[in-house]
Amino acid sequence: EAGVTQSPTHLIKTRGQQVTLRCSPISGHTSVYWYQQALGLGLQFLLWYDEGEERNRGNFPPRFSGRQFPNYSSELNVNALELEDSALYLCASSSWFSPTDTQYFGPGTRLTVL
Amino acid sequence: GDSVTQMEGPVTLSEEAFLTINCTYTATGYPSLFWYVQYPGEGLQLLLKATKADDKGSNKGFEATYRKETTSFHLEKGSVQVSDSAVYFCALSNTGNQFYFGTGTSLTVIP
């Protein structure tokens, strides 16, 4: 069974640009979560999508947004990039059957903002 | 609100030493508790979990026991190896599908 996949693996952007990150959950999982892991910091919760709807968001500005598609894959969009947006962006998925059960993580997308 | 506090690192141990990484939590109700591991350059992998009080999660020689009376879920391993060098995250999940992660503890095992 394929795990959570994310693309691209690495990305370099400049300040002010926009970026889109993509995530495909494990087959059968309906919930997708996005986290930001900046250097030296823990995981900061960004967004949670389930059944195509945004269910919760963390303490991030509105320029961080996303969506979930009918096939449960998800995109994270970041507008007007700032230097401090440089981080590893992790996507995780979980099952509708037991949503408080394990979250399974993808390998992440490393975003560098110059 | 719910939260997880884990021991700050970094932790450096010699090979075959005993490992303890402390984790305590604050939560209403009956959360599930997890330890995740992140190897250099990779995403997080589930290491072990426990879903109710007094449960012991174990995997790859690591163990943690869900202690409701002390609100703790400390990670232990009797004899660490160089390959255990990684960042370890304690986490809880509660009603509402929300996961809360600790800040992570970096472990380096030297030969």
GROMACS .gro file of C-alpha atoms in nm:
model
  225
    1GLU     CA    1   0.000   0.000   0.000
    2ALA     CA    2   0.139   0.337  -0.100
    3GLY     CA    3   0.205   0.584   0.177
    4VAL     CA    4   0.141   0.956   0.185
    5THR     CA    5   0.313   1.125  -0.106
    6GLN     CA    6   0.412   1.488  -0.141
    7SER     CA    7   0.543   1.695  -0.427
    8PRO     CA    8   0.772   1.856  -0.501
    9THR     CA    9   1.052   1.735  -0.275
   10HIS     CA   10   1.236   2.065  -0.276
   11LEU     CA   11   1.142   2.412  -0.385
   12ILE     CA   12   1.328   2.741  -0.400
   13LYS     CA   13   1.134   3.065  -0.429
   14THR     CA   14   1.198   3.434  -0.375
   15ARG     CA   15   1.020   3.672  -0.144
   16GLY     CA   16   0.678   3.779  -0.264
   17GLN     CA   17   0.624   3.477  -0.486
   18GLN     CA   18   0.348   3.222  -0.448
   19VAL     CA   19   0.389   2.847  -0.405
   20THR     CA   20   0.164   2.540  -0.423
   21LEU     CA   21   0.248   2.217  -0.245
   22ARG     CA   22   0.067   1.892  -0.312
   23CYS     CA   23  -0.023   1.591  -0.103
   24SER     CA   24  -0.186   1.256  -0.178
   25PRO     CA   25  -0.314   1.067   0.125
   26ILE     CA   26  -0.310   0.695   0.184
   27SER     CA   27  -0.588   0.525  -0.009
   28GLY     CA   28  -0.904   0.524   0.201
   29HIS     CA   29  -0.800   0.816   0.419
   30THR     CA   30  -1.027   1.118   0.403
   31SER     CA   31  -0.849   1.353   0.642
   32VAL     CA   32  -0.542   1.550   0.541
   33TYR     CA   33  -0.335   1.765   0.775
   34TRP     CA   34  -0.065   2.018   0.696
   35TYR     CA   35   0.218   2.110   0.933
   36GLN     CA   36   0.507   2.352   0.915
   37GLN     CA   37   0.838   2.248   1.064
   38ALA     CA   38   1.077   2.539   1.068
   39LEU     CA   39   1.442   2.479   1.154
   40GLY     CA   40   1.484   2.423   1.525
   41LEU     CA   41   1.111   2.426   1.592
   42GLY     CA   42   0.857   2.154   1.641
   43LEU     CA   43   0.558   2.087   1.424
   44GLN     CA   44   0.322   2.378   1.390
   45PHE     CA   45  -0.029   2.279   1.284
   46LEU     CA   46  -0.144   2.462   0.973
   47LEU     CA   47  -0.463   2.314   0.832
   48TRP     CA   48  -0.694   2.014   0.850
   49TYR     CA   49  -0.919   1.905   0.566
   50ASP     CA   50  -1.177   1.632   0.572
   51GLU     CA   51  -1.432   1.539   0.307
   52GLY     CA   52  -1.337   1.842   0.104
   53GLU     CA   53  -1.388   2.096   0.378
   54GLU     CA   54  -1.150   2.291   0.598
   55ARG     CA   55  -1.217   2.169   0.952
   56ASN     CA   56  -0.960   2.362   1.147
   57ARG     CA   57  -0.662   2.590   1.099
   58GLY     CA   58  -0.370   2.684   1.315
   59ASN     CA   59  -0.241   3.026   1.404
   60PHE     CA   60  -0.117   3.125   1.060
   61PRO     CA   61  -0.203   3.428   0.844
   62PRO     CA   62  -0.462   3.402   0.566
   63ARG     CA   63  -0.193   3.389   0.299
   64PHE     CA   64  -0.165   3.023   0.399
   65SER     CA   65  -0.458   2.844   0.242
   66GLY     CA   66  -0.544   2.519   0.077
   67ARG     CA   67  -0.807   2.289  -0.049
   68GLN     CA   68  -0.899   1.925  -0.071
   69PHE     CA   69  -1.018   1.761  -0.390
   70PRO     CA   70  -1.286   1.495  -0.437
   71ASN     CA   71  -1.015   1.226  -0.449
   72TYR     CA   72  -0.900   1.354  -0.105
   73SER     CA   73  -0.567   1.486  -0.231
   74SER     CA   74  -0.482   1.831  -0.109
   75GLU     CA   75  -0.295   2.147  -0.198
   76LEU     CA   76  -0.134   2.399   0.031
   77ASN     CA   77  -0.095   2.748  -0.113
   78VAL     CA   78   0.126   3.015   0.033
   79ASN     CA   79   0.102   3.365  -0.111
   80ALA     CA   80   0.340   3.657  -0.074
   81LEU     CA   81   0.622   3.439   0.052
   82GLU     CA   82   0.839   3.569   0.334
   83LEU     CA   83   1.184   3.456   0.440
   84GLU     CA   84   1.045   3.298   0.757
   85ASP     CA   85   0.826   3.069   0.547
   86SER     CA   86   1.136   2.863   0.477
   87ALA     CA   87   1.059   2.527   0.636
   88LEU     CA   88   0.977   2.163   0.583
   89TYR     CA   89   0.606   2.130   0.508
   90LEU     CA   90   0.464   1.799   0.616
   91CYS     CA   91   0.137   1.644   0.512
   92ALA     CA   92  -0.032   1.368   0.707
   93SER     CA   93  -0.346   1.163   0.656
   94SER     CA   94  -0.576   0.962   0.878
   95SER     CA   95  -0.866   0.727   0.837
   96TRP     CA   96  -1.233   0.820   0.850
   97PHE     CA   97  -1.290   0.500   1.044
   98SER     CA   98  -1.082   0.606   1.339
   99PRO     CA   99  -0.996   0.970   1.296
  100THR     CA  100  -0.821   1.003   1.629
  101ASP     CA  101  -0.601   0.712   1.542
  102THR     CA  102  -0.259   0.739   1.389
  103GLN     CA  103  -0.161   1.013   1.149
  104TYR     CA  104   0.064   0.893   0.870
  105PHE     CA  105   0.316   1.141   0.739
  106GLY     CA  106   0.461   1.205   0.399
  107PRO     CA  107   0.832   1.281   0.345
  108GLY     CA  108   0.769   1.655   0.329
  109THR     CA  109   0.845   1.939   0.092
  110ARG     CA  110   1.147   2.153   0.174
  111LEU     CA  111   1.071   2.514   0.086
  112THR     CA  112   1.351   2.769   0.077
  113VAL     CA  113   1.262   3.136   0.038
  114LEU     CA  114   1.546   3.363  -0.072
  115GLY     CA  115  -0.649   2.340   2.588
  116ASP     CA  116  -0.476   2.014   2.511
  117SER     CA  117  -0.099   2.019   2.497
  118VAL     CA  118   0.215   1.808   2.516
  119THR     CA  119   0.538   1.895   2.693
  120GLN     CA  120   0.847   1.694   2.628
  121MET     CA  121   1.197   1.702   2.756
  122GLU     CA  122   1.422   1.943   2.577
  123GLY     CA  123   1.729   1.822   2.402
  124PRO     CA  124   1.960   1.766   2.258
  125VAL     CA  125   2.039   1.433   2.422
  126THR     CA  126   2.371   1.263   2.356
  127LEU     CA  127   2.429   0.905   2.467
  128SER     CA  128   2.689   0.640   2.416
  129GLU     CA  129   2.591   0.324   2.234
  130GLU     CA  130   2.417   0.068   2.463
  131ALA     CA  131   2.317   0.336   2.716
  132PHE     CA  132   1.967   0.355   2.863
  133LEU     CA  133   1.736   0.614   2.712
  134THR     CA  134   1.449   0.803   2.871
  135ILE     CA  135   1.272   1.092   2.703
  136ASN     CA  136   1.008   1.248   2.925
  137CYS     CA  137   0.666   1.348   2.796
  138THR     CA  138   0.373   1.485   2.990
  139TYR     CA  139   0.038   1.595   2.860
  140THR     CA  140  -0.262   1.807   2.941
  141ALA     CA  141  -0.592   1.694   2.798
  142THR     CA  142  -0.957   1.658   2.875
  143GLY     CA  143  -1.112   1.317   2.849
  144TYR     CA  144  -0.918   1.017   2.728
  145PRO     CA  145  -0.667   1.102   2.457
  146SER     CA  146  -0.455   0.859   2.259
  147LEU     CA  147  -0.079   0.904   2.296
  148PHE     CA  148   0.194   0.859   2.038
  149TRP     CA  149   0.566   0.870   1.984
  150TYR     CA  150   0.687   0.960   1.637
  151VAL     CA  151   1.046   0.950   1.512
  152GLN     CA  152   1.202   1.167   1.243
  153TYR     CA  153   1.528   1.050   1.090
  154PRO     CA  154   1.750   1.310   0.922
  155GLY     CA  155   1.598   1.440   0.600
  156GLU     CA  156   1.277   1.242   0.635
  157GLY     CA  157   0.918   1.286   0.747
  158LEU     CA  158   0.775   1.153   1.072
  159GLN     CA  159   0.719   0.784   1.129
  160LEU     CA  160   0.496   0.635   1.395
  161LEU     CA  161   0.712   0.461   1.655
  162LEU     CA  162   0.449   0.344   1.903
  163LYS     CA  163   0.114   0.438   2.050
  164ALA     CA  164  -0.120   0.373   2.340
  165THR     CA  165  -0.491   0.439   2.337
  166LYS     CA  166  -0.595   0.397   2.701
  167ALA     CA  167  -0.457   0.423   3.051
  168ASP     CA  168  -0.198   0.161   3.154
  169ASP     CA  169  -0.148   0.051   2.792
  170LYS     CA  170   0.213  -0.003   2.695
  171GLY     CA  171   0.318   0.073   2.340
  172SER     CA  172   0.633  -0.095   2.212
  173ASN     CA  173   0.831  -0.116   1.890
  174LYS     CA  174   1.196  -0.171   1.791
  175GLY     CA  175   1.298  -0.201   2.156
  176PHE     CA  176   1.130   0.126   2.254
  177GLU     CA  177   0.852   0.130   2.514
  178ALA     CA  178   0.617   0.384   2.665
  179THR     CA  179   0.336   0.337   2.918
  180TYR     CA  180   0.026   0.555   2.929
  181ARG     CA  181   0.010   0.681   3.290
  182LYS     CA  182  -0.311   0.871   3.353
  183GLU     CA  183  -0.233   0.937   3.718
  184THR     CA  184   0.085   1.124   3.629
  185THR     CA  185  -0.034   1.235   3.280
  186SER     CA  186   0.285   1.096   3.133
  187PHE     CA  187   0.403   0.887   2.840
  188HIS     CA  188   0.780   0.861   2.879
  189LEU     CA  189   0.979   0.690   2.603
  190GLU     CA  190   1.240   0.434   2.710
  191LYS     CA  191   1.490   0.202   2.548
  192GLY     CA  192   1.725  -0.024   2.733
  193SER     CA  193   2.019  -0.011   2.493
  194VAL     CA  194   2.039   0.252   2.223
  195GLN     CA  195   2.220   0.211   1.893
  196VAL     CA  196   2.380   0.463   1.659
  197SER     CA  197   2.090   0.404   1.421
  198ASP     CA  198   1.849   0.542   1.684
  199SER     CA  199   1.989   0.891   1.631
  200ALA     CA  200   1.687   1.097   1.531
  201VAL     CA  201   1.434   1.349   1.660
  202TYR     CA  202   1.156   1.205   1.873
  203PHE     CA  203   0.814   1.367   1.903
  204CYS     CA  204   0.550   1.295   2.163
  205ALA     CA  205   0.192   1.360   2.050
  206LEU     CA  206  -0.165   1.323   2.162
  207SER     CA  207  -0.492   1.303   1.980
  208ASN     CA  208  -0.828   1.377   2.129
  209THR     CA  209  -1.183   1.426   2.015
  210GLY     CA  210  -1.208   1.647   1.712
  211ASN     CA  211  -0.927   1.481   1.517
  212GLN     CA  212  -0.676   1.730   1.646
  213PHE     CA  213  -0.321   1.614   1.704
  214TYR     CA  214  -0.091   1.802   1.938
  215PHE     CA  215   0.283   1.753   1.907
  216GLY     CA  216   0.563   1.827   2.146
  217THR     CA  217   0.860   2.031   2.031
  218GLY     CA  218   1.074   1.726   1.966
  219THR     CA  219   1.385   1.587   2.136
  220SER     CA  220   1.698   1.536   1.933
  221LEU     CA  221   1.893   1.221   2.020
  222THR     CA  222   2.249   1.153   1.910
  223VAL     CA  223   2.405   0.817   1.988
  224ILE     CA  224   2.782   0.800   1.964
  225PRO     CA  225   2.977   0.475   1.911
   0.00000   0.00000   0.00000
